Short mmCIF file of C-alpha atoms in Angstrom, two decimals:
data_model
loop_
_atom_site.label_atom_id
_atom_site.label_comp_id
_atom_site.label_asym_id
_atom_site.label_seq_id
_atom_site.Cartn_x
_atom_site.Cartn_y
_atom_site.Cartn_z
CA UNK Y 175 193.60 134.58 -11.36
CA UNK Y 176 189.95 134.28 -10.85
CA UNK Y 177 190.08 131.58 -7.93
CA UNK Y 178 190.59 132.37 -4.00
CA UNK Y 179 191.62 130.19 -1.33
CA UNK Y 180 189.87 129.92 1.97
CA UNK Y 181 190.96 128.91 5.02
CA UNK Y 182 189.97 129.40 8.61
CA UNK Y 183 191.74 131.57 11.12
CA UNK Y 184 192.50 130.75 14.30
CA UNK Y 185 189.78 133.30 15.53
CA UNK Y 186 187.23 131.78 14.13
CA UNK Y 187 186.94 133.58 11.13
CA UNK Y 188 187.89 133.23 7.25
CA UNK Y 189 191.29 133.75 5.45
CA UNK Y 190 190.79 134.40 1.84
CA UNK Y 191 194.24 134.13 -0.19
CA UNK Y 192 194.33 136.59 -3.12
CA UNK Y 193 196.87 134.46 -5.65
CA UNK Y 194 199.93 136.80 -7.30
CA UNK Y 195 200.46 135.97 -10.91
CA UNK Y 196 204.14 134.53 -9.87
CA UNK Y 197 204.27 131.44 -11.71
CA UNK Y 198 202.91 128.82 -9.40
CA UNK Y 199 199.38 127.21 -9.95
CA UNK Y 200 196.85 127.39 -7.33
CA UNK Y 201 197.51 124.47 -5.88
CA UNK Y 202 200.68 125.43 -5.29
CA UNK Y 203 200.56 128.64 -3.91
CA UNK Y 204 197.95 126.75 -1.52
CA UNK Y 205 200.71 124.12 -0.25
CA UNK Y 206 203.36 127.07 0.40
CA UNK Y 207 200.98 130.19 1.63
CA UNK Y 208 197.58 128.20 3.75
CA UNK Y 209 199.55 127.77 7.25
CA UNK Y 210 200.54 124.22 7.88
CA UNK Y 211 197.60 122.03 9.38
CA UNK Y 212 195.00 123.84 8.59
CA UNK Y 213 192.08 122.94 6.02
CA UNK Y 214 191.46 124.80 3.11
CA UNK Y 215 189.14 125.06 -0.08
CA UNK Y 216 190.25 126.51 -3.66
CA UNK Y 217 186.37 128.89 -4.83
CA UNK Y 218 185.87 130.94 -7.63
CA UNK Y 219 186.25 134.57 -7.00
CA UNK Y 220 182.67 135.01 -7.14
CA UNK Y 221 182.18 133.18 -3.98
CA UNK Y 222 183.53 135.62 -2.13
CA UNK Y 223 181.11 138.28 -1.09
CA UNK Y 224 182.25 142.00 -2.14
CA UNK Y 225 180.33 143.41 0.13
CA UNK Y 226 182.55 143.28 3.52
CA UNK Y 227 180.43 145.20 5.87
CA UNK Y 228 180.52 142.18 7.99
CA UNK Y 229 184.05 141.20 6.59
CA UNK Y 230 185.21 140.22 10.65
CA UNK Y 231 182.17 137.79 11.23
CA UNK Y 232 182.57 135.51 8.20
CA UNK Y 233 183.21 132.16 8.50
CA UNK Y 234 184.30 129.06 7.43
CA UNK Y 235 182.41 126.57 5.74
CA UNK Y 236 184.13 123.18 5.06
CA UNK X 236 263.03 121.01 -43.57
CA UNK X 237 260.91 123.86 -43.21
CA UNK X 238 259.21 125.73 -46.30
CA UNK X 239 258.46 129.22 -45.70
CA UNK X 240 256.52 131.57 -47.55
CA UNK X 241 257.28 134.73 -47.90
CA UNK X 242 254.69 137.43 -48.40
CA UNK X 243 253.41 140.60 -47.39
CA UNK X 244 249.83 140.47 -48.44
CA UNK X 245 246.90 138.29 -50.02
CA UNK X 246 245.14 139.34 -52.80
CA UNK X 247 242.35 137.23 -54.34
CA UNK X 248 242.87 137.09 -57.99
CA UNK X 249 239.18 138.90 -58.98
CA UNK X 250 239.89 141.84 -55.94
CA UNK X 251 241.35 144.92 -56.63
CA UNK X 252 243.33 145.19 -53.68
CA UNK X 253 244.94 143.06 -51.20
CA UNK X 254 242.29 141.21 -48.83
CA UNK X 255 244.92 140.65 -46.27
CA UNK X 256 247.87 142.61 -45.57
CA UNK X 257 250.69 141.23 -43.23
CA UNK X 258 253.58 143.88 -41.93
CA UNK X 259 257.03 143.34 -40.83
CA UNK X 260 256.17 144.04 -37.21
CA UNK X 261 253.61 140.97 -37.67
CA UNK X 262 250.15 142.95 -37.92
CA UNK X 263 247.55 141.36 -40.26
CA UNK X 264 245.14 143.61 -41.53
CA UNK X 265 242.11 142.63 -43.37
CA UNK X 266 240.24 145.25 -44.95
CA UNK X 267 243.44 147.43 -44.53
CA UNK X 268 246.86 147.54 -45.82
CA UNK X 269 248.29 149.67 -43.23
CA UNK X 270 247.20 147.73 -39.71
CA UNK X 271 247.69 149.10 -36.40
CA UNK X 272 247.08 146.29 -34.28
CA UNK X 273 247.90 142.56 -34.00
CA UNK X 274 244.67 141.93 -36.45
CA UNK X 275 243.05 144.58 -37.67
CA UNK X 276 239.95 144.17 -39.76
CA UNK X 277 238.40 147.25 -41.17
CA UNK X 278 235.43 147.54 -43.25
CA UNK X 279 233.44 151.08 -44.87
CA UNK X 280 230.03 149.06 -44.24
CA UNK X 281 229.12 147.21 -41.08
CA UNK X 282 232.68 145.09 -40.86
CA UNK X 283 231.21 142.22 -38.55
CA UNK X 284 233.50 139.71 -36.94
CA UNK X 285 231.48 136.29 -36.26
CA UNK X 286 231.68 133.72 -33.51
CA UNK X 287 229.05 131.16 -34.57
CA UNK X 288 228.65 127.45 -33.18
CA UNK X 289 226.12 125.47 -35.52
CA UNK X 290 225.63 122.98 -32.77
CA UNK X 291 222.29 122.85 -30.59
CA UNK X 292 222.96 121.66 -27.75
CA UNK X 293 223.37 123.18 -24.46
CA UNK X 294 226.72 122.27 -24.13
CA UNK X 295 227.57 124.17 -28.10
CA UNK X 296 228.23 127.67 -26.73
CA UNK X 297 230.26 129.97 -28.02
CA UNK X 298 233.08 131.68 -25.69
CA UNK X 299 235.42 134.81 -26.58
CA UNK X 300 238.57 134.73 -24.54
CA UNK X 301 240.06 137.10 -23.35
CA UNK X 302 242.76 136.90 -20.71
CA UNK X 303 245.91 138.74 -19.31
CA UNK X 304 249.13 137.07 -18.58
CA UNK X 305 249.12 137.98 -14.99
CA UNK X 306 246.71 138.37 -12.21
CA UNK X 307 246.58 142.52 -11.70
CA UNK X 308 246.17 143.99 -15.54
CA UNK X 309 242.42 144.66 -16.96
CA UNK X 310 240.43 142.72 -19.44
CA UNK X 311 238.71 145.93 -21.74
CA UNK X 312 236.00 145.99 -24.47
CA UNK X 313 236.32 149.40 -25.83
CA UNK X 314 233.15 151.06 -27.81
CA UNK X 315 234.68 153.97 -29.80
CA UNK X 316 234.15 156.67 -32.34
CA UNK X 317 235.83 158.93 -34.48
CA UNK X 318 236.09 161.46 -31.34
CA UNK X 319 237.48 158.70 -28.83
CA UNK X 320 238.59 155.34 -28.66
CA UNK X 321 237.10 154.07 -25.92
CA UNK X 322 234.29 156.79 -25.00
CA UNK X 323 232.56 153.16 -23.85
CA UNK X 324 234.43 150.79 -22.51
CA UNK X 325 233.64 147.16 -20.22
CA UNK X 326 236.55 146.18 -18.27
CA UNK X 327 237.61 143.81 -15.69
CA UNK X 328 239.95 144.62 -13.35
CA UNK X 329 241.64 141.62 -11.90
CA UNK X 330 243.78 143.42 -9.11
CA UNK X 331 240.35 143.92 -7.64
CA UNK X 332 238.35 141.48 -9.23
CA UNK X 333 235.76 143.97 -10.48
CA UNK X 334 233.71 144.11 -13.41
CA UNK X 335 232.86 147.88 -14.46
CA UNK X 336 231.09 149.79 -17.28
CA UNK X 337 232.28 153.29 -18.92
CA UNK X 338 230.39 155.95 -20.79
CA UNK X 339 230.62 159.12 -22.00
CA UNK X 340 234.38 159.60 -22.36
CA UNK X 341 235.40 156.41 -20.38
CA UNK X 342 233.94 157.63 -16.97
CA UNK X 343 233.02 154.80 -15.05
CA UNK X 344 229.31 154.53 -14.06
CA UNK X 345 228.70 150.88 -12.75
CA UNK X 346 230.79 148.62 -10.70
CA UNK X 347 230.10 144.39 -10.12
CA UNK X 348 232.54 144.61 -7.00
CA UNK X 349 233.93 141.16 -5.84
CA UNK X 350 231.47 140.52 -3.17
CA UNK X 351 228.97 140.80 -5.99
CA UNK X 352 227.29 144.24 -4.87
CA UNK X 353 226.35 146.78 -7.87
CA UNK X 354 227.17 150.06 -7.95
CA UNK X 355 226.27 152.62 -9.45
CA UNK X 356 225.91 156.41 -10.19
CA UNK X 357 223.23 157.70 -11.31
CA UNK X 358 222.63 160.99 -9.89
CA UNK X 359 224.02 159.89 -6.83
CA UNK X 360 227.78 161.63 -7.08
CA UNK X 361 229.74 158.73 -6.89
CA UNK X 362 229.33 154.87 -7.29
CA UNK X 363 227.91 153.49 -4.33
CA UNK X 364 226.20 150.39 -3.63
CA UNK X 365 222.65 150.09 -5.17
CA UNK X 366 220.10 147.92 -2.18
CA UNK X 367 217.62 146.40 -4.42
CA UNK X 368 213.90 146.18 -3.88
CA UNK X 369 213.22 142.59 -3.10
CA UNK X 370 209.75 143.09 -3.26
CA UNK X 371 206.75 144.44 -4.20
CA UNK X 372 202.96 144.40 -4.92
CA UNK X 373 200.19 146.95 -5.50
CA UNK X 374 196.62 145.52 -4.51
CA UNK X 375 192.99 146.28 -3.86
CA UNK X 376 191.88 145.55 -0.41
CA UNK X 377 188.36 146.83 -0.80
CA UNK X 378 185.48 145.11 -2.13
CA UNK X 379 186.85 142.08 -3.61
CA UNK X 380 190.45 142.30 -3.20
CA UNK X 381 192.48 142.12 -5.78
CA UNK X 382 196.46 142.21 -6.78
CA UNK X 383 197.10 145.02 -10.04
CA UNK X 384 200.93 143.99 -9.90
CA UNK X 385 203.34 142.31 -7.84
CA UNK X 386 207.18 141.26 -7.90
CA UNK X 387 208.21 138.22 -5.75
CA UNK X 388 204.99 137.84 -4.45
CA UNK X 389 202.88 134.18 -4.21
CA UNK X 390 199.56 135.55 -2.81
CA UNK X 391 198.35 138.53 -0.65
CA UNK X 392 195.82 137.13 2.09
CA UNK X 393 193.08 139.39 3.39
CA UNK X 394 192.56 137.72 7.25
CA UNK X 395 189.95 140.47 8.22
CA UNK X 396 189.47 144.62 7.86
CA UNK X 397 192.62 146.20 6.78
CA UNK X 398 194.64 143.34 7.71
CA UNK X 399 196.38 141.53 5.48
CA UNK X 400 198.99 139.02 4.99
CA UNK X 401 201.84 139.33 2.50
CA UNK X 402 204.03 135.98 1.20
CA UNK X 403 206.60 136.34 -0.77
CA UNK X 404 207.56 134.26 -3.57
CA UNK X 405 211.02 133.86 -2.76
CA UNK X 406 212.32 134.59 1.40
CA UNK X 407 213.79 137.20 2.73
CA UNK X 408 217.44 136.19 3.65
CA UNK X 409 217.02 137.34 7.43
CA UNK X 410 215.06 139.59 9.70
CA UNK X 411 216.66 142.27 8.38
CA UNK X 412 214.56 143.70 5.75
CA UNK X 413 212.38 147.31 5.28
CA UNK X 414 208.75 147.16 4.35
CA UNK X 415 207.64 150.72 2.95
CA UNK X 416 204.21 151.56 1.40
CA UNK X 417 200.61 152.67 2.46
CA UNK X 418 197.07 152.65 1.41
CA UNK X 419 194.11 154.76 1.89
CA UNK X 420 191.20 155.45 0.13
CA UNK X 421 191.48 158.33 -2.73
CA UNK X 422 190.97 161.51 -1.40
CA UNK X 423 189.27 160.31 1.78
CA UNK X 424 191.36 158.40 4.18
CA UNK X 425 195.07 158.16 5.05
CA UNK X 426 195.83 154.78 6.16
CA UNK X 427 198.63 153.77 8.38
CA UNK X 428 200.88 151.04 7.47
CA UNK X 429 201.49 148.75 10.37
CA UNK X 430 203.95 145.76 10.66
CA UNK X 431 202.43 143.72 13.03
CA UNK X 432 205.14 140.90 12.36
CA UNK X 433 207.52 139.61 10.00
CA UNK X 434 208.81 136.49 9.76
CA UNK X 435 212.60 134.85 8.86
CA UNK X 436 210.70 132.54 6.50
CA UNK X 437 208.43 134.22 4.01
CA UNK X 438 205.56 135.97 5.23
CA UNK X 439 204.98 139.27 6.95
CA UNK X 440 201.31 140.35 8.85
CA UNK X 441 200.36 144.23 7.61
CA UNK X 442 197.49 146.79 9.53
CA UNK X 443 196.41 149.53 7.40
CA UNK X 444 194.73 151.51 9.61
CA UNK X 445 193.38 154.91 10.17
CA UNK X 446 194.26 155.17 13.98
CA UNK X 447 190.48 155.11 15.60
CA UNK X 448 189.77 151.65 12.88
CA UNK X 449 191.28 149.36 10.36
CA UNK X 450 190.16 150.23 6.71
CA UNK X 451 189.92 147.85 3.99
CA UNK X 452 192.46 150.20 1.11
CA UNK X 453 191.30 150.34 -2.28
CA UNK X 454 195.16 151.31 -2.81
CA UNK X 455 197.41 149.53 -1.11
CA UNK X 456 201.43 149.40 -2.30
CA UNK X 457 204.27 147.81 -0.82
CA UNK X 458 207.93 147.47 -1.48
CA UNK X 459 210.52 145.56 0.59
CA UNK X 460 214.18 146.10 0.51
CA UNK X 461 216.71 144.37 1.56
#
């Protein structure tokens, strides 16, 4: 799948959910694996920076 | 008033021989005039016995019976050869309710025990219970992580370095599982897999980590049994 979904953590920081090829869309893997309450965003894999020098301090952008 | 006919074979009229051959001891034979069994069919060429429904619906299947009188004797499929009989064989044993597969000279290798656990030898000595892997996924967490292959897994979540959360696709029955794997970087680091937590529902929290930090694994494997 080329799409990621973001939420934020309860630190502050970013969650990024890496989908498994198991059948479900990504919408659905969304409802069952973003933890209940919290906001999230479906992004194209190339959204997320590779580079993860700073992978601790990213954040969340609604 | 009953009519009877009294014969011991069938011939059709353009064959040779008799098609179908019935003895005094009440074998039928087809393909053989000399049958050792209740029905016998016996062909030189890929003698095929057919149990076709031409309906196609779900409900059109087509079932092969077979059945004991009691509630102790086996059910058998036997697979045999000019050297044996039943060198293969599938039987179900009712005293114990078991379902188990033969090979090479009728030896039992694999066991569906009542409870529903396989067995199975295979290199092991003797059929014991086989605990399958519930679980499993291979994944890049460096760079933009990615999964190469997974079984019962919805999504792999990267929550900061080397720390990543695993859901499966299906839950674990209980508490009660094993989580076994590692990561590292080739031929540089050695990461340690740490559970952090695992959950009854679906979801389990994973550190790789080389002791002094947490490093993001460009290999990273996991299997859970159960």
């Amino acid at each position: 799948m080329y799409e990621r979904i973001i939420y934020p953590t309860d630190d502050g920081g970013v969650a990024v959910i890496i989908p498994a090829d198991c059948g479900l869309t990504i919408e659905e893997i969304a409802a069952k694996d973003v933890p209940a309450g919290k906001p999230y965003k479906i992004v194209d894999v190339s959204d997320i920076p590779a580079d993860r020098t700073f992978r601790n301090a990213w954040e969340y952008q609604p | 008033m009953t009519a009877t006919i009294k014969t011991t074979n069938l011939q059709h009229e353009s064959a040779a021989t008799a098609n179908i051959t019935l003895t005094s001891g009440g074998n039928v034979g087809i393909g053989t005039s000399s049958p050792d069994y209740n029905l016998d069919v016996s062909g030189t060429t890929d003698p095929r016995i057919i149990l076709q429904s031409t309906g196609t619906a779900s409900t059109d299947d087509t079932i092969f019976i077979n059945r004991v009188g009691g509630t102790t004797a086996t059910n058998q499929i036997w697979f045999g050869d000019s050297g044996s009989a039943s060198t293969g064989k599938l039987q179900y044993d009712h005293s114990n309710n078991a379902m188990t597969f033969h090979t090479n000279g009728g030896t039992e290798r694999m066991r569906i025990d009542s409870s529903g656990n396989l067995k199975f030898n295979s290199g092991y000595g003797s059929a014991a219970t086989a605990y399958g892997c519930r679980a499993w996924v291979n994944f890049n967490g460096a760079g933009t992580p990615s999964i190469r292959g997974s079984g019962n897994i919805s999504s792999v979540t990267d929550t900061a370095v080397g720390k990543f959360t695993v859901s499966f696709s299906t839950a674990m029955s209980d508490l009660n599982y094993t989580v076994v794997g590692g990561g590292g970087q080739v031929d540089v680091t050695l990461a340690n897999l740490l559970v952090a937590t695992h959950t009854s529902t679906s979801v389990f929290y994973i550190q790789f980590s080389t002791g002094a930090a947490n490093i993001d694994p460009p290999q990273a494997m996991l299997a859970i049994f159960r």
